Amino acid sequence: MNSQRLNVKQSTVAIGLAVSLLLVTTVLVGRSRAEASRLNSNSAGARSYLYRFDAAAQTFFTIPLSNGALPMGVAVTGTNPTHVWIAEYGLDRITQVVFTDTTNYAQTAYPITATTKSGPFLITIDGSAVWFTERETNRVGRLNVVTGQLDEFSGHGLPANAGLADINVAPDGSVWIAGQYAKRLYRLVITSTVDYTFQEFLAGVNVTTTVGPFGIDVVSINPPTSYQIAFASPAGNRIGLLTPATGFVLIAGTLPPGFAPTDIVYDAGRDFMWFSEPGGNYLGLSFKSTLGNFPTQIGTIARPTFLSRVEDNTLWLSQQDPMGQLARFVYTATDNYTFTSYALPGMGLQPNGVALSGDQAVWAVAYRPERVFLPALMK
C-alpha cells in the first residue's frame, strides 16, 4: 500500500488448532497451500459481506457480496461517491462497490480469467491502478480503474510459490510485495507490461529471524527517493525495517513466543510502527528510532489481525475472535489509551481487511465460515 495506507492487509492466522474438532476459518498464514486449499474448499458457499461502519452513530450498513467470495483485502478511495475495491479470494475476481449513500450503491466484478484459480488476496490503490497479489498463481495483478484493463506480472526474478501476501506502492512508483514462503521482499519495477523485473531483498539476512514477511507498509523519509519498508513476520515472530537504498535490514528485539505479528502500519505523526499480534492478543508498538529494542505490548485485545491507516490518534483493527468484531484504538501515551470493540452484525463472522474512507467511515470485509469437522492440523 502507499504511504496513505489505503489498503489493509493480510491473511488470517492459523493459531491454536490443537483440538480434534474445530470451526474452520481461512487458514492461510503458517499453512501449506494444500492445507489452505483443503480448508477453504469447505467455505466455498460462505456468505460474504462488505460493511460500512459509522463510528459516530455506532451503526453498521451491510452490503452483501456473492456467496463464496471469501473477501480478504479491501481498499478505499474517494467520497461521495466512495469507491471500495475488494479482493474476492474465493471467486477469483476484484469487485468494485461505488457507494453514494445507503440507497445508492452498485457493484461491478472484474474476473481474473488467465487461470482457473488465482486467489486474489491483498490489495492497494495507487492513482488509477488497483494492485493486488494472486496468492494461488504466484502473480501480481494490476487493474486500470479507468479502462478495466487487467495486467499480470510473474517470473522475471519472482521465484515459484513465493507465497505472495501484502502489497504496497512506494513514493517512487515501485511496487513492493511480501513473499511469505520465499522469505523475501520483492520490488516490482515496470517499464512496460513486457519489460519488468522483480528485485529481491532480505537475501543477506538470517532467515530464522525473518521467516515469512507477510504484512508490509512504506515508511516515507524524503519522498520520492528516500523510504523504508516495514514488515511483519508471523512465522518468524519478528518485525523489521528494510532500507532499500542500502539493503540494510534492522530486526526488532524478540517478541514473546507465538505472538505472530501479522499486519503493520507506519504512524507518520509519531514515527511509530504499530503491528497486530493475534497470537498474543496484543497490539505491538515499536518506536522506529529504537527499533532494535524490544517492542512494547499494548492491550489486551482479542485476536487483532488487520489494521487500517492511522488517522490522528486513532487506529482501527479487525478482531478474528469467535464473535467477529471491529475495534477502535485511541492512543495518547503508552499508559493512556483505549480499545472499543463493536461486534459485526451476526455472530461468528470472520473480519479481514479494514480501511478508512475520507469521510471517516470504516469499511471492512468479512465472511461466515461454515462449520465442518476435521482432525487437528497441528504439525
CSV table of C-alpha atoms in Angstrom, one decimal:
chain,number,residue,atom,x,y,z
A,1,MET,CA,0.0,0.0,0.0
A,2,ASN,CA,1.1,3.5,-0.4
A,3,SER,CA,2.1,5.9,2.4
A,4,GLN,CA,-1.6,6.8,2.9
A,5,ARG,CA,-2.3,3.2,3.8
A,6,LEU,CA,-5.3,2.8,1.6
A,7,ASN,CA,-5.4,-0.9,1.8
A,8,VAL,CA,-5.3,-3.1,4.5
A,9,LYS,CA,-3.5,-6.2,4.5
A,10,GLN,CA,-3.3,-9.5,5.3
A,11,SER,CA,-4.5,-13.0,6.0
A,12,THR,CA,-5.9,-14.9,8.9
A,13,VAL,CA,-3.6,-16.6,11.3
A,14,ALA,CA,-3.6,-20.4,12.0
A,15,ILE,CA,-3.1,-20.5,15.7
A,16,GLY,CA,-4.5,-22.9,18.3
A,17,LEU,CA,-5.8,-25.7,16.1
A,18,ALA,CA,-4.8,-28.2,18.6
A,19,VAL,CA,-8.2,-29.7,19.2
A,20,SER,CA,-9.6,-32.6,17.1
A,21,LEU,CA,-12.8,-30.9,16.2
A,22,LEU,CA,-12.7,-27.2,15.1
A,23,LEU,CA,-14.5,-24.4,13.4
A,24,VAL,CA,-12.8,-23.9,10.1
A,25,THR,CA,-11.6,-20.4,9.2
A,26,THR,CA,-9.4,-19.1,6.4
A,27,VAL,CA,-6.1,-20.7,7.4
A,28,LEU,CA,-3.6,-19.1,5.2
A,29,VAL,CA,-0.8,-18.0,7.4
A,30,GLY,CA,1.6,-20.7,8.5
A,31,ARG,CA,0.0,-23.5,6.5
A,32,SER,CA,1.0,-25.2,3.3
A,33,ARG,CA,-1.0,-24.4,0.2
A,34,ALA,CA,-2.5,-27.9,0.2
A,35,GLU,CA,-3.8,-27.4,3.7
A,36,ALA,CA,-5.2,-24.0,2.9
A,37,SER,CA,-6.9,-25.2,-0.2
A,38,ARG,CA,-8.5,-28.1,1.7
A,39,LEU,CA,-9.8,-25.8,4.4
A,40,ASN,CA,-11.1,-23.1,2.0
A,41,SER,CA,-13.0,-25.6,0.0
A,42,ASN,CA,-15.3,-26.1,2.9
A,43,SER,CA,-16.2,-22.4,2.8
A,44,ALA,CA,-17.0,-22.3,-0.9
A,45,GLY,CA,-20.6,-21.2,-0.3
A,46,ALA,CA,-19.8,-19.0,2.7
A,47,ARG,CA,-21.9,-15.8,2.9
A,48,SER,CA,-19.7,-12.8,2.4
A,49,TYR,CA,-20.2,-9.1,3.3
A,50,LEU,CA,-18.9,-5.6,3.0
A,51,TYR,CA,-19.6,-3.4,6.0
A,52,ARG,CA,-19.6,0.3,6.3
A,53,PHE,CA,-19.4,1.4,10.0
A,54,ASP,CA,-20.4,4.9,11.1
A,55,ALA,CA,-18.3,5.4,14.2
A,56,ALA,CA,-20.3,8.5,15.3
A,57,ALA,CA,-23.6,6.7,15.2
A,58,GLN,CA,-22.1,3.3,16.0
A,59,THR,CA,-24.1,1.6,13.3
A,60,PHE,CA,-23.3,-0.8,10.5
A,61,PHE,CA,-24.6,-0.8,7.0
A,62,THR,CA,-24.4,-4.2,5.3
A,63,ILE,CA,-23.7,-4.8,1.6
A,64,PRO,CA,-24.0,-8.5,0.7
A,65,LEU,CA,-21.3,-9.9,-1.6
A,66,SER,CA,-21.7,-13.1,-3.6
A,67,ASN,CA,-21.7,-16.3,-1.6
A,68,GLY,CA,-18.2,-17.9,-1.6
A,69,ALA,CA,-16.4,-14.6,-2.2
A,70,LEU,CA,-14.2,-15.0,0.8
A,71,PRO,CA,-13.1,-11.4,0.7
A,72,MET,CA,-9.7,-10.7,2.1
A,73,GLY,CA,-8.2,-7.3,1.3
A,74,VAL,CA,-10.1,-4.0,0.9
A,75,ALA,CA,-9.0,-0.6,-0.3
A,76,VAL,CA,-11.0,2.6,-0.4
A,77,THR,CA,-10.7,5.9,-2.2
A,78,GLY,CA,-12.8,9.0,-2.7
A,79,THR,CA,-16.0,10.2,-1.0
A,80,ASN,CA,-19.5,11.0,-2.5
A,81,PRO,CA,-19.2,8.6,-4.0
A,82,THR,CA,-16.7,6.3,-2.2
A,83,HIS,CA,-15.0,3.6,-4.3
A,84,VAL,CA,-14.4,0.4,-2.5
A,85,TRP,CA,-12.2,-2.3,-4.0
A,86,ILE,CA,-12.3,-5.9,-2.7
A,87,ALA,CA,-10.1,-8.9,-3.4
A,88,GLU,CA,-12.5,-11.8,-3.5
A,89,TYR,CA,-10.2,-14.8,-2.9
A,90,GLY,CA,-12.9,-17.4,-3.3
A,91,LEU,CA,-14.3,-16.2,-6.6
A,92,ASP,CA,-11.1,-15.2,-8.3
A,93,ARG,CA,-12.1,-11.6,-9.0
A,94,ILE,CA,-11.8,-8.0,-8.0
A,95,THR,CA,-15.1,-6.3,-7.1
A,96,GLN,CA,-15.7,-2.6,-7.0
A,97,VAL,CA,-18.5,-1.1,-4.9
A,98,VAL,CA,-19.4,2.5,-5.7
A,99,PHE,CA,-21.2,3.9,-2.7
A,100,THR,CA,-23.0,7.3,-2.6
A,101,ASP,CA,-25.5,6.5,0.3
A,102,THR,CA,-27.3,3.6,1.8
A,103,THR,CA,-29.9,3.6,-1.0
A,104,ASN,CA,-27.5,4.3,-3.9
A,105,TYR,CA,-24.6,1.9,-4.5
A,106,ALA,CA,-23.6,-0.5,-7.2
A,107,GLN,CA,-21.2,-3.5,-7.6
A,108,THR,CA,-19.0,-4.4,-10.6
A,109,ALA,CA,-16.9,-7.5,-10.8
A,110,TYR,CA,-13.7,-7.9,-12.7
A,111,PRO,CA,-12.9,-11.6,-13.1
A,112,ILE,CA,-9.3,-12.8,-13.3
A,113,THR,CA,-9.6,-15.3,-16.2
A,114,ALA,CA,-6.0,-16.1,-17.1
A,115,THR,CA,-6.0,-19.2,-14.8
A,116,THR,CA,-8.7,-21.2,-13.1
A,117,LYS,CA,-7.7,-20.3,-9.5
A,118,SER,CA,-5.8,-17.1,-9.0
A,119,GLY,CA,-6.8,-16.3,-5.4
A,120,PRO,CA,-6.6,-12.5,-5.3
A,121,PHE,CA,-5.5,-11.8,-1.8
A,122,LEU,CA,-4.4,-8.3,-0.6
A,123,ILE,CA,-4.9,-5.1,-2.4
A,124,THR,CA,-3.9,-1.4,-2.6
A,125,ILE,CA,-4.6,1.6,-4.7
A,126,ASP,CA,-2.2,4.0,-6.5
A,127,GLY,CA,-3.9,6.6,-8.6
A,128,SER,CA,-5.8,4.8,-11.4
A,129,ALA,CA,-4.2,1.5,-10.6
A,130,VAL,CA,-5.6,-1.2,-8.3
A,131,TRP,CA,-2.7,-3.5,-7.3
A,132,PHE,CA,-3.3,-7.0,-5.8
A,133,THR,CA,-1.5,-10.2,-5.1
A,134,GLU,CA,-2.6,-13.5,-6.5
A,135,ARG,CA,-1.8,-16.0,-3.8
A,136,GLU,CA,-2.6,-19.2,-5.7
A,137,THR,CA,-1.0,-18.4,-9.0
A,138,ASN,CA,2.1,-16.5,-7.8
A,139,ARG,CA,1.3,-13.4,-9.7
A,140,VAL,CA,0.8,-9.7,-9.1
A,141,GLY,CA,-2.2,-8.1,-10.8
A,142,ARG,CA,-2.9,-4.5,-11.9
A,143,LEU,CA,-6.4,-3.3,-12.8
A,144,ASN,CA,-6.8,0.0,-14.5
A,145,VAL,CA,-9.8,1.6,-13.0
A,146,VAL,CA,-10.5,3.8,-16.0
A,147,THR,CA,-10.2,1.2,-18.8
A,148,GLY,CA,-10.8,-2.0,-17.0
A,149,GLN,CA,-7.6,-3.4,-18.4
A,150,LEU,CA,-6.1,-6.2,-16.3
A,151,ASP,CA,-2.3,-6.9,-16.4
A,152,GLU,CA,-0.5,-9.7,-14.5
A,153,PHE,CA,3.2,-10.0,-13.7
A,154,SER,CA,5.1,-13.1,-12.8
A,155,GLY,CA,8.6,-14.6,-13.3
A,156,HIS,CA,11.3,-12.1,-14.2
A,157,GLY,CA,13.0,-12.7,-10.9
A,158,LEU,CA,10.0,-13.9,-8.9
A,159,PRO,CA,10.5,-17.5,-7.8
A,160,ALA,CA,7.8,-20.1,-7.9
A,161,ASN,CA,5.5,-20.5,-4.9
A,162,ALA,CA,6.7,-17.3,-3.3
A,163,GLY,CA,3.6,-17.1,-1.1
A,164,LEU,CA,2.6,-13.6,-2.1
A,165,ALA,CA,0.9,-11.7,0.7
A,166,ASP,CA,0.8,-7.9,1.2
A,167,ILE,CA,1.4,-5.3,-1.4
A,168,ASN,CA,2.2,-1.6,-1.3
A,169,VAL,CA,3.3,1.2,-3.6
A,170,ALA,CA,6.3,3.3,-2.7
A,171,PRO,CA,6.6,7.1,-3.5
A,172,ASP,CA,8.9,6.3,-6.4
A,173,GLY,CA,6.2,4.2,-8.1
A,174,SER,CA,7.8,0.9,-7.4
A,175,VAL,CA,5.5,-1.9,-6.1
A,176,TRP,CA,6.6,-3.8,-3.0
A,177,ILE,CA,5.4,-7.4,-2.3
A,178,ALA,CA,5.8,-9.7,0.7
A,179,GLY,CA,6.9,-13.2,-0.3
A,180,GLN,CA,5.9,-15.2,2.7
A,181,TYR,CA,7.1,-18.7,1.6
A,182,ALA,CA,10.2,-17.4,-0.2
A,183,LYS,CA,11.2,-15.4,3.0
A,184,ARG,CA,11.9,-12.4,0.9
A,185,LEU,CA,10.6,-8.9,0.0
A,186,TYR,CA,10.3,-8.1,-3.7
A,187,ARG,CA,10.3,-4.8,-5.5
A,188,LEU,CA,8.5,-4.8,-8.9
A,189,VAL,CA,9.9,-2.2,-11.3
A,190,ILE,CA,8.0,-1.8,-14.5
A,191,THR,CA,8.9,-0.2,-17.8
A,192,SER,CA,6.1,-1.8,-19.7
A,193,THR,CA,3.9,-5.0,-19.4
A,194,VAL,CA,6.7,-6.9,-21.2
A,195,ASP,CA,9.7,-5.1,-19.6
A,196,TYR,CA,9.7,-5.5,-15.8
A,197,THR,CA,11.7,-7.2,-13.1
A,198,PHE,CA,11.2,-8.4,-9.5
A,199,GLN,CA,14.2,-7.3,-7.4
A,200,GLU,CA,14.8,-9.5,-4.3
A,201,PHE,CA,15.6,-8.2,-0.8
A,202,LEU,CA,16.4,-9.8,2.6
A,203,ALA,CA,18.6,-12.4,0.8
A,204,GLY,CA,21.5,-11.5,3.1
A,205,VAL,CA,19.6,-11.7,6.4
A,206,ASN,CA,19.5,-14.8,8.5
A,207,VAL,CA,16.1,-16.4,7.5
A,208,THR,CA,15.5,-17.6,11.1
A,209,THR,CA,14.9,-14.0,12.1
A,210,THR,CA,12.8,-13.0,9.1
A,211,VAL,CA,10.8,-16.1,8.2
A,212,GLY,CA,7.8,-15.3,6.1
A,213,PRO,CA,7.3,-11.5,5.8
A,214,PHE,CA,3.6,-11.1,5.5
A,215,GLY,CA,2.3,-7.5,6.2
A,216,ILE,CA,4.2,-4.5,4.9
A,217,ASP,CA,4.0,-0.7,4.9
A,218,VAL,CA,6.0,2.1,3.4
A,219,VAL,CA,7.8,4.5,5.7
A,220,SER,CA,8.4,7.7,3.8
A,221,ILE,CA,11.5,9.7,4.8
A,222,ASN,CA,12.2,12.1,1.9
A,223,PRO,CA,9.9,11.1,-0.9
A,224,PRO,CA,10.0,10.1,-3.6
A,225,THR,CA,13.6,8.8,-3.4
A,226,SER,CA,14.1,8.0,0.3
A,227,TYR,CA,11.8,5.5,2.1
A,228,GLN,CA,11.9,2.3,4.0
A,229,ILE,CA,9.8,-0.9,4.1
A,230,ALA,CA,8.4,-2.1,7.4
A,231,PHE,CA,7.4,-5.7,7.5
A,232,ALA,CA,5.8,-8.2,9.9
A,233,SER,CA,6.6,-11.9,10.0
A,234,PRO,CA,4.0,-14.1,11.8
A,235,ALA,CA,6.0,-17.4,11.4
A,236,GLY,CA,9.3,-15.7,12.3
A,237,ASN,CA,7.6,-13.9,15.2
A,238,ARG,CA,9.5,-10.7,14.3
A,239,ILE,CA,9.1,-7.3,12.7
A,240,GLY,CA,11.8,-5.5,10.8
A,241,LEU,CA,12.7,-2.5,8.6
A,242,LEU,CA,14.4,-2.6,5.2
A,243,THR,CA,16.3,0.4,3.8
A,244,PRO,CA,16.1,-0.3,0.0
A,245,ALA,CA,18.9,2.2,-0.9
A,246,THR,CA,21.5,0.2,1.1
A,247,GLY,CA,19.8,-3.2,1.6
A,248,PHE,CA,20.3,-2.8,5.3
A,249,VAL,CA,17.8,-4.7,7.5
A,250,LEU,CA,17.1,-3.9,11.1
A,251,ILE,CA,15.2,-6.6,13.1
A,252,ALA,CA,13.3,-5.7,16.3
A,253,GLY,CA,14.0,-7.4,19.6
A,254,THR,CA,12.5,-10.8,20.2
A,255,LEU,CA,8.7,-10.9,20.8
A,256,PRO,CA,7.1,-13.3,23.2
A,257,PRO,CA,6.7,-16.8,21.6
A,258,GLY,CA,3.7,-17.2,19.4
A,259,PHE,CA,2.6,-13.6,19.2
A,260,ALA,CA,2.7,-13.9,15.4
A,261,PRO,CA,2.9,-10.2,14.2
A,262,THR,CA,0.8,-10.1,11.1
A,263,ASP,CA,-0.1,-6.6,9.9
A,264,ILE,CA,2.0,-3.5,10.3
A,265,VAL,CA,1.3,0.2,9.7
A,266,TYR,CA,3.5,3.3,10.0
A,267,ASP,CA,2.3,6.2,12.1
A,268,ALA,CA,4.0,9.2,10.5
A,269,GLY,CA,2.7,11.7,13.1
A,270,ARG,CA,4.6,9.9,15.9
A,271,ASP,CA,7.3,8.0,13.9
A,272,PHE,CA,5.8,4.8,15.4
A,273,MET,CA,5.1,1.4,13.9
A,274,TRP,CA,2.0,-0.5,15.0
A,275,PHE,CA,1.6,-4.2,14.4
A,276,SER,CA,-1.1,-6.7,15.2
A,277,GLU,CA,-0.3,-9.7,17.4
A,278,PRO,CA,-3.2,-12.1,17.1
A,279,GLY,CA,-1.4,-14.9,18.8
A,280,GLY,CA,-0.8,-12.8,22.0
A,281,ASN,CA,-4.0,-10.7,22.0
A,282,TYR,CA,-2.0,-7.5,21.8
A,283,LEU,CA,-1.2,-4.6,19.6
A,284,GLY,CA,2.5,-4.1,19.2
A,285,LEU,CA,4.3,-0.7,19.3
A,286,SER,CA,7.8,-0.2,18.1
A,287,PHE,CA,9.5,3.2,18.2
A,288,LYS,CA,11.1,3.5,14.8
A,289,SER,CA,14.1,5.4,16.3
A,290,THR,CA,14.8,2.5,18.7
A,291,LEU,CA,13.5,-0.4,16.5
A,292,GLY,CA,16.3,-2.7,17.7
A,293,ASN,CA,14.8,-2.7,21.2
A,294,PHE,CA,12.1,-4.9,22.5
A,295,PRO,CA,8.7,-3.7,21.2
A,296,THR,CA,6.0,-2.5,23.6
A,297,GLN,CA,2.8,-4.6,24.1
A,298,ILE,CA,-0.5,-2.6,24.2
A,299,GLY,CA,-3.6,-4.4,25.3
A,300,THR,CA,-5.1,-6.8,25.8
A,301,ILE,CA,-7.5,-7.1,22.9
A,302,ALA,CA,-8.8,-10.4,21.5
A,303,ARG,CA,-7.0,-11.5,18.2
A,304,PRO,CA,-6.4,-8.3,16.4
A,305,THR,CA,-5.4,-9.1,12.8
A,306,PHE,CA,-5.7,-6.4,10.1
A,307,LEU,CA,-5.1,-2.7,10.7
A,308,SER,CA,-6.3,0.5,9.0
A,309,ARG,CA,-4.1,3.5,8.4
A,310,VAL,CA,-3.6,5.8,11.4
A,311,GLU,CA,-5.9,8.9,11.4
A,312,ASP,CA,-4.8,11.5,14.1
A,313,ASN,CA,-4.6,9.3,17.2
A,314,THR,CA,-7.0,6.6,16.0
A,315,LEU,CA,-6.4,3.1,14.5
A,316,TRP,CA,-9.0,0.6,13.5
A,317,LEU,CA,-8.5,-3.2,13.8
A,318,SER,CA,-10.3,-6.3,12.7
A,319,GLN,CA,-10.7,-8.9,15.5
A,320,GLN,CA,-10.8,-12.5,14.5
A,321,ASP,CA,-12.1,-13.7,17.8
A,322,PRO,CA,-15.1,-16.1,18.0
A,323,MET,CA,-17.5,-13.1,17.9
A,324,GLY,CA,-16.0,-11.3,15.0
A,325,GLN,CA,-15.5,-7.6,15.7
A,326,LEU,CA,-14.1,-4.2,14.7
A,327,ALA,CA,-12.1,-2.3,17.3
A,328,ARG,CA,-11.2,1.4,17.6
A,329,PHE,CA,-7.9,2.1,19.3
A,330,VAL,CA,-7.3,5.6,20.6
A,331,TYR,CA,-3.8,6.4,21.7
A,332,THR,CA,-2.5,9.2,23.8
A,333,ALA,CA,0.5,7.6,25.6
A,334,THR,CA,1.8,4.1,26.3
A,335,ASP,CA,-0.1,4.3,29.6
A,336,ASN,CA,-3.1,6.2,28.3
A,337,TYR,CA,-5.1,4.5,25.5
A,338,THR,CA,-8.5,2.9,24.9
A,339,PHE,CA,-9.8,-0.1,22.9
A,340,THR,CA,-13.5,-0.2,22.0
A,341,SER,CA,-14.9,-3.2,20.2
A,342,TYR,CA,-18.0,-3.4,18.0
A,343,ALA,CA,-19.5,-6.8,17.1
A,344,LEU,CA,-20.3,-7.3,13.4
A,345,PRO,CA,-23.9,-7.9,12.6
A,346,GLY,CA,-24.5,-11.6,13.2
A,347,MET,CA,-22.3,-13.9,15.3
A,348,GLY,CA,-19.4,-15.9,14.1
A,349,LEU,CA,-18.3,-13.7,11.2
A,350,GLN,CA,-14.6,-13.5,10.3
A,351,PRO,CA,-13.5,-10.0,9.5
A,352,ASN,CA,-10.5,-9.5,7.3
A,353,GLY,CA,-9.4,-6.2,5.7
A,354,VAL,CA,-10.3,-2.9,7.2
A,355,ALA,CA,-9.9,0.6,5.7
A,356,LEU,CA,-10.9,4.2,6.3
A,357,SER,CA,-12.6,6.5,3.7
A,358,GLY,CA,-12.1,10.2,3.6
A,359,ASP,CA,-15.4,10.8,5.4
A,360,GLN,CA,-14.1,8.7,8.3
A,361,ALA,CA,-16.3,5.8,7.6
A,362,VAL,CA,-14.8,2.4,8.4
A,363,TRP,CA,-15.0,-0.3,5.7
A,364,ALA,CA,-14.5,-3.9,6.5
A,365,VAL,CA,-15.0,-7.2,4.7
A,366,ALA,CA,-16.0,-10.5,6.4
A,367,TYR,CA,-17.5,-13.9,5.7
A,368,ARG,CA,-19.2,-16.6,7.7
A,369,PRO,CA,-17.1,-19.7,7.9
A,370,GLU,CA,-19.0,-22.9,7.6
A,371,ARG,CA,-18.9,-25.4,10.4
A,372,VAL,CA,-17.2,-28.6,9.4
A,373,PHE,CA,-15.4,-31.3,11.5
A,374,LEU,CA,-11.8,-32.1,10.6
A,375,PRO,CA,-9.0,-33.7,12.5
A,376,ALA,CA,-6.4,-31.4,14.1
A,377,LEU,CA,-3.9,-30.0,11.7
A,378,MET,CA,-1.1,-29.0,14.0
A,379,LYS,CA,2.3,-30.1,12.9
